[in-house]
Short mmCIF file of C-alpha atoms and ligand atoms in Angstrom, two decimals:
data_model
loop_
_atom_site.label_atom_id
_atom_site.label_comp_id
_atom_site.label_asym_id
_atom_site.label_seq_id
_atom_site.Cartn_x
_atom_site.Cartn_y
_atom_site.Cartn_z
CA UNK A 1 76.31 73.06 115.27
CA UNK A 2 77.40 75.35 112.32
CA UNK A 3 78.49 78.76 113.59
CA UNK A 4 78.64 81.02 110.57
CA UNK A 5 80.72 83.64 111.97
CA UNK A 6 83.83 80.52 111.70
CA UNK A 7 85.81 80.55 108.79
CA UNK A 8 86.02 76.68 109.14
CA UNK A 9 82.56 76.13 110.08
CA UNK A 10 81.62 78.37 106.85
CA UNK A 11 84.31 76.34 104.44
CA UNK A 12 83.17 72.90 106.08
CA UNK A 13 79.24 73.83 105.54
CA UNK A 14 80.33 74.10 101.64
CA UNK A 15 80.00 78.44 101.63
CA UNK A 16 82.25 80.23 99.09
CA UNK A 17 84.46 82.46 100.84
CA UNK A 18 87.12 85.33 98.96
CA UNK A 19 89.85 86.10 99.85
CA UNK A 20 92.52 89.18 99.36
CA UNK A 21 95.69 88.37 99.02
CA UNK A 22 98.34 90.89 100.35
CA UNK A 23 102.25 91.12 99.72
CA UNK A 24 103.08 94.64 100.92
CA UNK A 25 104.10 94.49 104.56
CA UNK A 26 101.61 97.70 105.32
CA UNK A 27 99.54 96.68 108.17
CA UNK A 28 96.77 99.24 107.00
CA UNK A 29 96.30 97.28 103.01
CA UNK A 30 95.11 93.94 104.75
CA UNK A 31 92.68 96.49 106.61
CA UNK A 32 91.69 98.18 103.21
CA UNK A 33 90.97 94.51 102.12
CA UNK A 34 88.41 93.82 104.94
CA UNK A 35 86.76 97.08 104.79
CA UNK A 36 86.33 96.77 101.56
CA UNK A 37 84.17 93.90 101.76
CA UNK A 38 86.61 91.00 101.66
CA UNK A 39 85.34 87.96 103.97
CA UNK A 40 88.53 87.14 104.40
CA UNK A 41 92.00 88.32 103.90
CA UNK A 42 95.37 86.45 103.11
CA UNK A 43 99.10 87.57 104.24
CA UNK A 44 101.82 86.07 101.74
CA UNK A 45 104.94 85.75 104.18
CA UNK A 46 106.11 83.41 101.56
CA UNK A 47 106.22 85.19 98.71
CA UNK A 48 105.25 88.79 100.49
CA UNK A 49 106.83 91.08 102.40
CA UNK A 50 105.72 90.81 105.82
CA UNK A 51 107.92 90.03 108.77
CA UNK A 52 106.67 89.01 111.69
CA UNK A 53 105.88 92.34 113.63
CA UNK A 54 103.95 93.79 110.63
CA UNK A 55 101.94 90.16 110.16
CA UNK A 56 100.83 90.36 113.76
CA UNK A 57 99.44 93.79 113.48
CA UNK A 58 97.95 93.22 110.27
CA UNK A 59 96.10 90.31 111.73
CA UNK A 60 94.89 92.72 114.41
CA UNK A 61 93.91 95.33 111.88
CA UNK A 62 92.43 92.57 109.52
CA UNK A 63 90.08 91.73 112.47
CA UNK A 64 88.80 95.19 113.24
CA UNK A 65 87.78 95.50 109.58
CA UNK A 66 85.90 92.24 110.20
CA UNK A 67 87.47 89.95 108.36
CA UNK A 68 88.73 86.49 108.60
CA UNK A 69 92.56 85.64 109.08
CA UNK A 70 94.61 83.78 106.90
CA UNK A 71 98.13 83.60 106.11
CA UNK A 72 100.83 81.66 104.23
CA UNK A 73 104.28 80.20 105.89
CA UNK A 74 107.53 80.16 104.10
CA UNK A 75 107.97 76.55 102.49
CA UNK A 76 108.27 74.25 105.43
CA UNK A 77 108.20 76.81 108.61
CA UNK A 78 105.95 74.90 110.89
CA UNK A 79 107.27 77.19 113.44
CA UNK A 80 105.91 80.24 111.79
CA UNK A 81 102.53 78.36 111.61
CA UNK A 82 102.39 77.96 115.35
CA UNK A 83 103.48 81.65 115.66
CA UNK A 84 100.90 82.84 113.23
CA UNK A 85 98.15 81.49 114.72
CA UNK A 86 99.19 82.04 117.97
CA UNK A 87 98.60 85.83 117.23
CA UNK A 88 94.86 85.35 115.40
CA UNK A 89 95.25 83.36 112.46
CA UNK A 90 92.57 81.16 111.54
CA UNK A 91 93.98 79.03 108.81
CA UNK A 92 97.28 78.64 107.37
CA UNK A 93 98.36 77.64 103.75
CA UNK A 94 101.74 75.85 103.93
CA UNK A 95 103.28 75.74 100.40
CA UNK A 96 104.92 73.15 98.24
CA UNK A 97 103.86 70.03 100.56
CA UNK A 98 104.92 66.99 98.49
CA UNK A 99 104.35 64.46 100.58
CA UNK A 100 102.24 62.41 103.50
CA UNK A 101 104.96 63.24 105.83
CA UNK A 102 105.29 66.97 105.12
CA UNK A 103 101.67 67.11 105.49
CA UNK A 104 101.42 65.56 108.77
CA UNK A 105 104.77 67.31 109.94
CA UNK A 106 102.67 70.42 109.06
CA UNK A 107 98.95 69.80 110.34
CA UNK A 108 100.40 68.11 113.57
CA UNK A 109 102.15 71.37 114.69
CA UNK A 110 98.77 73.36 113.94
CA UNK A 111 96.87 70.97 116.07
CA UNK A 112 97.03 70.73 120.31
CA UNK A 113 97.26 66.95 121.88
CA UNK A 114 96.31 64.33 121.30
CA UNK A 115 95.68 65.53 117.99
CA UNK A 116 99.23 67.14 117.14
CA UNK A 117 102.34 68.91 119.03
CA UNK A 118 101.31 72.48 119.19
CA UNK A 119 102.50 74.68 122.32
CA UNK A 120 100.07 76.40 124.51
CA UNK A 121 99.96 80.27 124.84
CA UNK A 122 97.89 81.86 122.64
CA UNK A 123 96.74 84.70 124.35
CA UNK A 124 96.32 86.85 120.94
CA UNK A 125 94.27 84.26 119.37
CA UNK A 126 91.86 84.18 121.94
CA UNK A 127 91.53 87.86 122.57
CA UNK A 128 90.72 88.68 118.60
CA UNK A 129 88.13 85.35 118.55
CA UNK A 130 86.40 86.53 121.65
CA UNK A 131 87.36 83.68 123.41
CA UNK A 132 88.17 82.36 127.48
CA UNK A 133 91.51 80.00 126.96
CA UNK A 134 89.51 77.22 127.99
CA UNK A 135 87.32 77.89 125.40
CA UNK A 136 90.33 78.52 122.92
CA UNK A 137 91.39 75.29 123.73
CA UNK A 138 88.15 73.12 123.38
CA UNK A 139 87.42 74.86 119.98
CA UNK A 140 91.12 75.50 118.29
CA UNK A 141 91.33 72.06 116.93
CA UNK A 142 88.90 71.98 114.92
CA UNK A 143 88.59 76.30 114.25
CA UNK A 144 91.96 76.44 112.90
CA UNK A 145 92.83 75.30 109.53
CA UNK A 146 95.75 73.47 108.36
CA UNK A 147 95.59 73.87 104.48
CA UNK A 148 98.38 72.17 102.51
CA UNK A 149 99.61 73.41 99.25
CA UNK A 150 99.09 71.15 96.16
CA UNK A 151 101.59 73.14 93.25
CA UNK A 152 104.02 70.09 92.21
CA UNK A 153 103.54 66.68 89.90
CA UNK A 154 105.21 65.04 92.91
CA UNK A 155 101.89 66.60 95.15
CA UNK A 156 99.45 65.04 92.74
CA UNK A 157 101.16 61.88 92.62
CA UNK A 158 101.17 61.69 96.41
CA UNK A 159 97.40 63.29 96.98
CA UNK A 160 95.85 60.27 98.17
CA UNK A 161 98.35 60.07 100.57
CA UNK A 162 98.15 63.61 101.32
CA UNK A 163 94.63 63.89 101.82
CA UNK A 164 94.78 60.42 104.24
CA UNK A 165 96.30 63.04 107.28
CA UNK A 166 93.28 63.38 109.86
CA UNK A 167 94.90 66.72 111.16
CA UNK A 168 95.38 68.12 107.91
CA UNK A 169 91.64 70.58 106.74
CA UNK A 170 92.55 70.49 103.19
CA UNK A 171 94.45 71.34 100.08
CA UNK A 172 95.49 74.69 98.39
CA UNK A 173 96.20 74.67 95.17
CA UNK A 174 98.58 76.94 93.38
CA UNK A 175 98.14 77.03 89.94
CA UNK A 176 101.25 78.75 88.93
CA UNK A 177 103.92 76.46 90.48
CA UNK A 178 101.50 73.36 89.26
CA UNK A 179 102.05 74.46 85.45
CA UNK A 180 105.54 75.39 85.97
CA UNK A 181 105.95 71.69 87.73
CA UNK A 182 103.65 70.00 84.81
CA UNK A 183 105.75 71.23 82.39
CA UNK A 184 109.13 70.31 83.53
CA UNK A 185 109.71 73.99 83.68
CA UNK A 186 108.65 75.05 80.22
CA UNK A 187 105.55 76.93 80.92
CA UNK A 188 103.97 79.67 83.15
CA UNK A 189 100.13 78.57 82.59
CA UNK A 190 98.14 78.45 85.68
CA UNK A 191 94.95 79.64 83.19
CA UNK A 192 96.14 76.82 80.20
CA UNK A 193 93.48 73.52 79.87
CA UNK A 194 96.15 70.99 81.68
CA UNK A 195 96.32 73.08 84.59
CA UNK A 196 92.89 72.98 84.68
CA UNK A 197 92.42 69.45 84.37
CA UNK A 198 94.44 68.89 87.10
CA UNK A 199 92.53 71.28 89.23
CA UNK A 200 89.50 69.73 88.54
CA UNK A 201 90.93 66.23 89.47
CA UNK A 202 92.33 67.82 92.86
CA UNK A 203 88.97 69.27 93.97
CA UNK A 204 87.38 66.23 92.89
CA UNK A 205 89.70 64.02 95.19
CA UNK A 206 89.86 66.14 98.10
CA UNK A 207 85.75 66.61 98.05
CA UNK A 208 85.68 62.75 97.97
CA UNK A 209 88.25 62.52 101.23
CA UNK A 210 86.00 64.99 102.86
CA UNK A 211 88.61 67.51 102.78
CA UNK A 212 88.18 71.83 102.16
CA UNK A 213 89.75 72.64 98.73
CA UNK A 214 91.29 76.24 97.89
CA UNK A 215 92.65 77.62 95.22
CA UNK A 216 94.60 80.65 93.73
CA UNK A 217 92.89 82.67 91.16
CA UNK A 218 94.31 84.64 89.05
CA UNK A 219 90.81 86.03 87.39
CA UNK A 220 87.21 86.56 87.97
CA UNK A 221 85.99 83.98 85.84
CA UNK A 222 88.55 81.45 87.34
CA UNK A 223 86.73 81.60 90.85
CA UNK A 224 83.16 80.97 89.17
CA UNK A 225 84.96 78.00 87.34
CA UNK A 226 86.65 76.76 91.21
CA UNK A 227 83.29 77.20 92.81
CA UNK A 228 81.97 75.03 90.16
CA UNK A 229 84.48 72.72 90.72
CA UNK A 230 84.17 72.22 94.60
CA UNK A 231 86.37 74.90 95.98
CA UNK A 232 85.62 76.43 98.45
CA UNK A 233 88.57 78.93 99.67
CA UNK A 234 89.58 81.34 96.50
CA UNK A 235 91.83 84.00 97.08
CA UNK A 236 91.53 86.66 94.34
CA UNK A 237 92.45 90.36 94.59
CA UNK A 238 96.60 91.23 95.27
CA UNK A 239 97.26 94.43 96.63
CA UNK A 240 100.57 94.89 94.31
CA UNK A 241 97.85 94.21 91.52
CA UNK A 242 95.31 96.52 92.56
CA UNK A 243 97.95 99.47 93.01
CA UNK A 244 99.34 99.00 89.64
CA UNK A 245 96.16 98.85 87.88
CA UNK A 246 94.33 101.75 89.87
CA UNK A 247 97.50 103.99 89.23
CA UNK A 248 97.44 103.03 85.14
CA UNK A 249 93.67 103.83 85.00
CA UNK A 250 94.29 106.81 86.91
CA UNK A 251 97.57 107.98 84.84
CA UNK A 252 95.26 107.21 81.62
CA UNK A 253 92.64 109.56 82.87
CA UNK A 254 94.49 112.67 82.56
CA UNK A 255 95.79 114.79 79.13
CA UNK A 256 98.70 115.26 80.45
CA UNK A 257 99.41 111.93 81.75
CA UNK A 258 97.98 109.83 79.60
CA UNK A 259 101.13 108.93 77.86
CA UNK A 260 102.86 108.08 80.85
CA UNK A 261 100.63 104.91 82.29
CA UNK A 262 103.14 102.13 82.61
CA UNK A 263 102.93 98.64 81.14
CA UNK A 264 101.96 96.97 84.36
CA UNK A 265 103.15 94.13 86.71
CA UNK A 266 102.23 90.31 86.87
CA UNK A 267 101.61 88.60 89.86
C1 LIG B 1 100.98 79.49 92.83
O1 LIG B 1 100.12 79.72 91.97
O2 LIG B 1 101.95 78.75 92.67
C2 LIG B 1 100.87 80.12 94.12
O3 LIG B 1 101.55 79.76 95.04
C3 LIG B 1 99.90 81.25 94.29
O4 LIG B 1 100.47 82.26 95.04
MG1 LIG B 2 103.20 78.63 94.51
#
């Protein structure tokens, strides 16, 4: 049965969910996210500033603003992963996964036996979803995501592959890397038409392998065009982003600081 207060029930049952996406290592922002009407909310401890401590109260903040709780690992900390959702996560997007085996490595250490190698204790977990431990256990495998990261050439080429993992939920893609990677390093184009051709190949593949697609979105009209395409998970809204804009429009607002708005940031 579909429960639609699960983030992976929700994905699985084909529902649209948003997410923020949050850099600064604030526990509060994530919070602001969530109470601002986010479904879910994302912490980047790749390319953010989180350490640990700050993630796990974040997730603990993220949860009393009643969202759900996602985060991304460094590339290839599977450690992290088991940390992260140890202490509430509910899906995890592991970047720049190449390959079947970094995929399973990946999956395998967010899953517990028979399914995969993840260690038992996760008393936070539980306690934020509402759960007993037995009931943690029974329900984990399948309530907490494993998303892999599709950003490279070398990802595409191995998708099928990819996408063959049973432990792994789905893909992630991330446009930015994917037109820096399609380009041999030429281009910074996650909006341009090959990157989107190659988006809409990747949802198409990992709807036909049964799999939850996600993607990065860098604009409003790029999550109508994923939700079109089959994604499901969208992350759009960065705090950095928000900050920087709200500060220009306020700057721009006033005679005497008018003049003074900067130029702005990229993501
Ligand atoms: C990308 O677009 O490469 C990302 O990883 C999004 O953060
Ligand atoms: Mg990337």
């Amino acid at each position: 049965m579909t429960d639609k207060s699960i983030l992976a029930d929700k994905l699985r049952s084909g529902q649209p969910v948003v997410t923020g996406w949050c850099l600064l290592s604030a526990p509060m922002v994530p919070e602001l996210f969530a109470r601002a009407g986010y479904e879910a909310v994302t912490l980047d401890l790749q390319h953010g500033m989180f350490d640990f401590e700050a993630a796990v109260d974040s997730l603990g903040l993220i949860a009393l603003g009643g969202a759900h709780r996602i985060a991304r690992i460094p590339v290839a900390d599977n450690a992290l992963a088991g940390r992260l959702i140890d202490m509430g996560a509910e899906c995890i997007i592991a970047p720049m996964i190449n390959s079947r085996e970094e995929a399973e490595q990946f999956a395998r250490a967010m899953k517990y036996p028979p399914m995969g190698e993840r260690s038992w204790s996760p008393r936070r977990a539980a306690m934020l979803s509402g759960q007993t431990d037995h009931e943690y256990l029974t329900n984990s495998n399948s309530q907490t995501l494993a998303l892999a990261m599709i950003e490279t050439q070398e990802a595409i080429d191995a998708l099928d592959d990819i996408l063959s993992v049973p432990e792994l939920d789905g893909i992630f893609v991330g446009p930015s890397d994917l037109s820096l990677s399609l380009s041999k390093g030429t281009a910074l184009d996650p909006n341009g038409s090959e990157t989107a051709r190659a988006c809409a190949d990747i949802a198409s593949k990992a709807k036909a392998a049964g799999k939850i697609a996600g993607i990065f979105c860098l604009s409003a009209e790029k999550v109508e065009e994923a939700v079109a395409q089959g994604y499901r998970l969208l992350s759009y809204g960065i705090d950095t982003v928000f900050i920087d804009g709200a500060a220009r429009t306020a700057l721009g607002e006033t005679a005497w600081t008018k003049d003074k708005a900067g130029t702005g940031i990229g993501y």
